Tab-separated table of C-alpha atoms in Angstrom:
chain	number	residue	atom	x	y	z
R	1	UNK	CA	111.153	183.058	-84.773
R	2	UNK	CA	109.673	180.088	-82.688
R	3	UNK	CA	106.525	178.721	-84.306
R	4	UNK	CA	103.928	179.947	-81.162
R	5	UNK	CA	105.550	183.785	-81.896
R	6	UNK	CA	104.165	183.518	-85.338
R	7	UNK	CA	101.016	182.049	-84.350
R	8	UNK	CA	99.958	185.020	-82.110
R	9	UNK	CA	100.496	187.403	-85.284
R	10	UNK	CA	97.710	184.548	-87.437
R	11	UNK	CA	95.815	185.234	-84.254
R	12	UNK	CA	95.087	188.863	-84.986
R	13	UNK	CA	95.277	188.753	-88.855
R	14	UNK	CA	92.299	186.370	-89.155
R	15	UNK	CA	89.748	188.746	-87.244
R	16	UNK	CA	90.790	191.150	-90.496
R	17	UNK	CA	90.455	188.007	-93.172
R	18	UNK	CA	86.954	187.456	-91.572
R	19	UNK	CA	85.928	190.659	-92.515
R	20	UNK	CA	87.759	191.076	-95.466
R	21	UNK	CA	86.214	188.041	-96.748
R	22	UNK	CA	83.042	187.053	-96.084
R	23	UNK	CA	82.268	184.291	-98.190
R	24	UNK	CA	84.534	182.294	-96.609
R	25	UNK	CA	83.679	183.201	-93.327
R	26	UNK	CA	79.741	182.593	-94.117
R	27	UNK	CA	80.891	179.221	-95.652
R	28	UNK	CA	82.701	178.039	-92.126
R	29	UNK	CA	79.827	179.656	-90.597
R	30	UNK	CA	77.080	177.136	-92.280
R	31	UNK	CA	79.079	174.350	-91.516
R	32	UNK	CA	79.130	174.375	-88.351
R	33	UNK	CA	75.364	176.143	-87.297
R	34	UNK	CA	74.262	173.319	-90.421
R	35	UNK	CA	76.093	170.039	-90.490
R	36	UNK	CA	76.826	170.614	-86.791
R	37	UNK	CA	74.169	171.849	-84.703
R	38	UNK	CA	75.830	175.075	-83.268
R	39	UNK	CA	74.163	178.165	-82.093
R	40	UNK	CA	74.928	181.618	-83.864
R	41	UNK	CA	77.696	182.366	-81.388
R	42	UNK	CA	79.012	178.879	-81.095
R	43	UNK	CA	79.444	178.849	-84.735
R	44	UNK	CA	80.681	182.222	-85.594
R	45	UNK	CA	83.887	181.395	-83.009
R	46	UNK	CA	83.974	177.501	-84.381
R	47	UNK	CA	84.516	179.686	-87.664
R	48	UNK	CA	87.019	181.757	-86.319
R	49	UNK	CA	88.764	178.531	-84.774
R	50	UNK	CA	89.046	177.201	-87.879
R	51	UNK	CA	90.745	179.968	-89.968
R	52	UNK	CA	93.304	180.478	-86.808
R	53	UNK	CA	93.787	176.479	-87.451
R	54	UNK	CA	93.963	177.345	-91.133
R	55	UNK	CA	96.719	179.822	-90.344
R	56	UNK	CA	98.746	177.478	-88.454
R	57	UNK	CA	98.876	174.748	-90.585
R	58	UNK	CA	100.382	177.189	-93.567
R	59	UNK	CA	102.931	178.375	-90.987
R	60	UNK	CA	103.661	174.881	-90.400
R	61	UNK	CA	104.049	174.284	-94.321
R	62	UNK	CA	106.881	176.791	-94.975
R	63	UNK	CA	108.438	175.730	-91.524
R	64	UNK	CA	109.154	171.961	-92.738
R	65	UNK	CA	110.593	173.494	-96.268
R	66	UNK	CA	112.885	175.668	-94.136
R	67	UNK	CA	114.079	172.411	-92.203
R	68	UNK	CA	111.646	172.885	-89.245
R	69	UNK	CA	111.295	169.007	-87.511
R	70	UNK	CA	107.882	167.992	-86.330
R	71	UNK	CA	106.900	164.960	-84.365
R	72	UNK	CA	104.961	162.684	-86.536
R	73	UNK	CA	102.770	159.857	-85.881
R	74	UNK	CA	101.543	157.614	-88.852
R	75	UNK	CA	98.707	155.499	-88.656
R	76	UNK	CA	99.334	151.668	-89.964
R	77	UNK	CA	102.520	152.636	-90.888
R	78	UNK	CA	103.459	148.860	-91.179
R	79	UNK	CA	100.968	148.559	-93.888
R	80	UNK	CA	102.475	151.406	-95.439
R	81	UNK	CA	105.993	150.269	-95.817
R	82	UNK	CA	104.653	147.063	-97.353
R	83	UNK	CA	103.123	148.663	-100.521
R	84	UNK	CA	106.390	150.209	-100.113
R	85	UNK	CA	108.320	146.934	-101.014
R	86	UNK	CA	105.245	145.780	-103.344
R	87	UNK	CA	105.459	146.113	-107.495
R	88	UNK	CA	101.905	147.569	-107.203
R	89	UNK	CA	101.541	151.441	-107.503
R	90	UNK	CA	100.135	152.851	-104.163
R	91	UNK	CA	97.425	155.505	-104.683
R	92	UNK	CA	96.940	157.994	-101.971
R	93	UNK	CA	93.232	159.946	-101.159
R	94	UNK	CA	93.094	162.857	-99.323
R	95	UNK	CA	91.789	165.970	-98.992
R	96	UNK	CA	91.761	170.020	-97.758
R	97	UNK	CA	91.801	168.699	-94.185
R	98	UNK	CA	94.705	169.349	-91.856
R	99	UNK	CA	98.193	169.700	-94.008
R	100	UNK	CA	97.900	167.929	-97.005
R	101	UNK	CA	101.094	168.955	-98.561
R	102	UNK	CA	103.157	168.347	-94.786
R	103	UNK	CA	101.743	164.534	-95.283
R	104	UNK	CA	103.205	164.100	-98.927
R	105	UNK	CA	106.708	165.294	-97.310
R	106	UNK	CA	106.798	162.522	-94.468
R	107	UNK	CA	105.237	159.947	-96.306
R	108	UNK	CA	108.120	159.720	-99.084
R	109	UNK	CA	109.142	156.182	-100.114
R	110	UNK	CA	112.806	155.655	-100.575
R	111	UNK	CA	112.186	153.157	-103.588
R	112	UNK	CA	109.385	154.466	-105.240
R	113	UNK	CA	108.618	157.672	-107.155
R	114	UNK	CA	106.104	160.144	-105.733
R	115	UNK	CA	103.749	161.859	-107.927
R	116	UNK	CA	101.337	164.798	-106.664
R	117	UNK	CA	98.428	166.137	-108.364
R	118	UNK	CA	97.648	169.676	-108.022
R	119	UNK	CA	95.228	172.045	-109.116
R	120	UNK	CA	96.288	173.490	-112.528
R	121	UNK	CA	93.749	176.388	-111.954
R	122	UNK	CA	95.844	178.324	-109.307
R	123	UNK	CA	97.639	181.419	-110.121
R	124	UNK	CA	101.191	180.915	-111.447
R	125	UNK	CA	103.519	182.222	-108.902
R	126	UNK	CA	101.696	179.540	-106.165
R	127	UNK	CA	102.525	176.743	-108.953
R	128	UNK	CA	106.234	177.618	-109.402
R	129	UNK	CA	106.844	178.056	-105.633
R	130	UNK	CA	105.269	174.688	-104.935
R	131	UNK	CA	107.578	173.183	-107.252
R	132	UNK	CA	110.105	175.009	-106.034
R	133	UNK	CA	109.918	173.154	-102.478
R	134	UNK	CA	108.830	169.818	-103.779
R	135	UNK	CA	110.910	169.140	-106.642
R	136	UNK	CA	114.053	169.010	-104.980
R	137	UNK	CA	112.627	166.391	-102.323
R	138	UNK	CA	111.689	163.992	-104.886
R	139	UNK	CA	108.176	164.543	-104.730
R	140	UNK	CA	106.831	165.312	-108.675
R	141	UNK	CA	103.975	167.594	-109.453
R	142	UNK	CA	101.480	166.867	-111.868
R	143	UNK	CA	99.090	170.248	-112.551
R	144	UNK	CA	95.752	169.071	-113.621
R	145	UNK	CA	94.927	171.424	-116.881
R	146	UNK	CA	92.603	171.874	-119.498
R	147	UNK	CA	94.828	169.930	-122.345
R	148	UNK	CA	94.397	166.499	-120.405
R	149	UNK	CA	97.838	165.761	-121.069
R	150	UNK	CA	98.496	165.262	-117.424
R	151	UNK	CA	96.500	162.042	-117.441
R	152	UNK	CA	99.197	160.727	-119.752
R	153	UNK	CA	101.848	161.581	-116.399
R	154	UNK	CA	99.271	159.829	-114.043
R	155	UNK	CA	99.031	156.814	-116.386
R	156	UNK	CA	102.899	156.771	-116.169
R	157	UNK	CA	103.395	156.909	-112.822
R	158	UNK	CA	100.837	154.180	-112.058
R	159	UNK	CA	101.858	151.769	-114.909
R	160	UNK	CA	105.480	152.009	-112.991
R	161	UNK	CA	104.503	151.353	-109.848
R	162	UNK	CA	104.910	154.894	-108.318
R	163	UNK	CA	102.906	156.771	-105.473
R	164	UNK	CA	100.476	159.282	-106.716
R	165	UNK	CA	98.730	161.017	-104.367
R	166	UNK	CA	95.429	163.358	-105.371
R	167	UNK	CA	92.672	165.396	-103.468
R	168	UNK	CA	89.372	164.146	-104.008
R	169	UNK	CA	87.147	166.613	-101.891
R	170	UNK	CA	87.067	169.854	-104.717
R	171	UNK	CA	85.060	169.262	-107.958
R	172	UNK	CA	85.812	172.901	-109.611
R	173	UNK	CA	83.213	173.093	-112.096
R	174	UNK	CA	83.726	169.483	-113.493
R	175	UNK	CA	80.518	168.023	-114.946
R	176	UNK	CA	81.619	164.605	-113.802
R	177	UNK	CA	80.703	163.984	-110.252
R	178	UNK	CA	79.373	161.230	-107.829
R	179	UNK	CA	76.462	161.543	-105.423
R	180	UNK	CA	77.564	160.642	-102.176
R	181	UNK	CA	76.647	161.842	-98.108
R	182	UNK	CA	78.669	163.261	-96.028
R	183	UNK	CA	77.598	165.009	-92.483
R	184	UNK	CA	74.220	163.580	-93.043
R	185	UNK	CA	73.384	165.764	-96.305
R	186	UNK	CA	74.291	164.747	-100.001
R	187	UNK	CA	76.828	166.337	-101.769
R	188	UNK	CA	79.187	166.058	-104.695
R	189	UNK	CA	82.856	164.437	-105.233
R	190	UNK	CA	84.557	164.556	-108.230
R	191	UNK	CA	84.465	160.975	-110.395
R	192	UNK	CA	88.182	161.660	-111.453
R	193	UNK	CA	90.495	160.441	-108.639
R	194	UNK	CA	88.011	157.710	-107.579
R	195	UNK	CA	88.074	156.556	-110.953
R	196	UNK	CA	91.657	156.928	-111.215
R	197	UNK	CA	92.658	155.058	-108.305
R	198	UNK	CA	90.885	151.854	-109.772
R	199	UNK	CA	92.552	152.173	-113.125
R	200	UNK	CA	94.610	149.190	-112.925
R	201	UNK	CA	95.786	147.316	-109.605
R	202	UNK	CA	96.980	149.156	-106.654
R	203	UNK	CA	96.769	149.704	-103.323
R	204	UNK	CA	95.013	152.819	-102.005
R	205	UNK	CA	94.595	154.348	-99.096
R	206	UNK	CA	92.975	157.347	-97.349
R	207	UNK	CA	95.178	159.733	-95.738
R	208	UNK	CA	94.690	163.158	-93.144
R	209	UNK	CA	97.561	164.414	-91.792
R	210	UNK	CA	96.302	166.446	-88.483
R	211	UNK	CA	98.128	168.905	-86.230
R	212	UNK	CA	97.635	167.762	-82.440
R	213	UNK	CA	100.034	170.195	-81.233
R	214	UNK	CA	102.355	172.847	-81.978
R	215	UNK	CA	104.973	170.608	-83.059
R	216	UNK	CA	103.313	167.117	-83.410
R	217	UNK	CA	101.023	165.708	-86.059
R	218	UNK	CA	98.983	162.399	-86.823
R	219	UNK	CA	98.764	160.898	-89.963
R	220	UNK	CA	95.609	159.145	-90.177
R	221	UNK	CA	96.015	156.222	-93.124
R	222	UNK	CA	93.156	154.036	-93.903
R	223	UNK	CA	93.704	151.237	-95.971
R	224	UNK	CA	90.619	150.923	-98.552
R	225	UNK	CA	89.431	148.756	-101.243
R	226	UNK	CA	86.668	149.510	-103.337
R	227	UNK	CA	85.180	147.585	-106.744
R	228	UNK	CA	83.946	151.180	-108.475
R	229	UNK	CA	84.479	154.673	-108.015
R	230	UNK	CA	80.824	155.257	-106.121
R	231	UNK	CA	81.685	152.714	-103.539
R	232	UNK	CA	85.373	154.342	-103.194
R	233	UNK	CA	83.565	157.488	-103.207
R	234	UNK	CA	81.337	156.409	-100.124
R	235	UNK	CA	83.716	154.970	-98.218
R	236	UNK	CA	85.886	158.083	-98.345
R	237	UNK	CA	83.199	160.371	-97.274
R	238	UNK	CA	82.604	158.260	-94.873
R	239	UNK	CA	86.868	158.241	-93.566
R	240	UNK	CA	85.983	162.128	-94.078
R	241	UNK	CA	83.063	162.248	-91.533
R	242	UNK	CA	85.360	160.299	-89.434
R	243	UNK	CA	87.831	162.712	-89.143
R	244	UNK	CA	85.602	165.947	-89.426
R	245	UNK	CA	83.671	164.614	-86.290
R	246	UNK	CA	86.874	164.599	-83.906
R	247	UNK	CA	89.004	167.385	-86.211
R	248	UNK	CA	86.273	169.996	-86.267
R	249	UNK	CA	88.576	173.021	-86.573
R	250	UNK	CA	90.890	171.585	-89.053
R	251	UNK	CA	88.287	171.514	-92.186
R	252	UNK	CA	89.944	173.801	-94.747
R	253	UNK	CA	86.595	174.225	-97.522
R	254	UNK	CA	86.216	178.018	-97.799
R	255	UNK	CA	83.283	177.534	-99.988
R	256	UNK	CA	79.788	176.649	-99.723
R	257	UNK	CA	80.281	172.859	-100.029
R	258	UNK	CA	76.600	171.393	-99.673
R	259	UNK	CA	75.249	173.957	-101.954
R	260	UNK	CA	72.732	174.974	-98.819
């Protein structure tokens, strides 16, 4: 089925996920009558935007693994392919904006390894099919767990010079977390992939990958260096505000982030 087909179907199945689930729709809601300045009306339909937007980009997940092509646009892209060529390990920041998971796809290095790590917390059968796409296009999945063994893999895959990639916008009940602002209100990161990305030398970047169109993203990469995890931290809620101020729709936090 062509892609728009399957969005008109998202298009009616969201009014029922609004109702169906209200916490996440109260959570979109906030955002944008709180951080943005919407009326009632304006906000409840931003919220509605969103999901549809929310819908699309999951279509557009399963479309690349079944060999769908997009048109892609990568920011810097020149810097890119020189950490490419460079012995240091690049470290990748990004979070549950746009298509996360499209962005590891496209952003493959031919000579390095790429590591990904997921949420361990997530139900089984969404682990195993996520490795079941991945795996075979060289991209390596590291499931964050309660055993901490998987920070052995990370220190691996930095200490050889790989590409790890991590989320850093979800703190899931760690107790370690950094203070930082983002949409003019303070809220919490998680320390870990901050911290991580400074263990040794590398070059790290922020990346968004955002749907423009039905069939063409942008890849927004940010170069970044930082001397500690707060002032990494800052800088990418401040590449975050960035991109939540021209991408309103495509901010995928079904929870109540700020705590309001």
């Amino acid at each position: 089925m062509p892609l728009p087909a399957i969005y008109a179907i998202v298009d009616v199945v969201i009014v029922f996920y609004m109702i169906f689930r209200p916490s996440a729709t109260l959570a979109q809601y906030r955002l944008f009558h709180l951080r943005f300045g919407k009326n009632k009306f304006q906000s409840l339909l931003s919220a509605y935007l969103n999901m549809r937007q929310f819908g699309k980009v999951i279509i557009d997940r399963f479309a690349v693994y079944g060999g769908k092509k997009f048109n892609i646009t990568i920011e810097n892209n020149e810097w890119l392919e020189n950490c490419y060529q460079s012995d240091l390990p690049l470290v990748i920041l990004s979070g549950h904006i746009g298509n996360f998971e499209l962005a590891g796809y496209f952003l493959r290095p031919k000579n390095k390894q790429m590591y990904v790590v997921m949420y361990g917390g997530e139900k089984a059968v969404i682990m195993q099919n996520r490795a079941k796409f991945l795996t075979p296009n060289d991209i390596h999945l590291i499931f964050s767990n309660n055993d901490n063994n998987y920070l052995f893999e990370i220190n691996n895959a930095l200490t050889d010079g790989n590409l790890l990639a991590m989320l850093a916008d979800r703190v899931f009940g760690s107790k370690r977390t950094l203070t930082t602002t983002l949409l003019n209100k303070e809220t919490q990161l998680p320390l870990g992939p901050f911290r991580t990305a400074l263990l040794r030398p590398a070059n790290i970047c922020i990346v968004f990958a955002i749907k423009k169109s039905t069939h063409d993203y942008i890849i927004h990469l940010t170069p970044v260096s930082a001397a500690t995890p707060q002032q990494l931290a800052d800088i990418y809620a401040q590449e975050t505000d960035k991109i939540m101020h021209q991408y309103q729709h495509q901010w995928f936090n079904y929870f109540n982030f700020w705590n309001d």
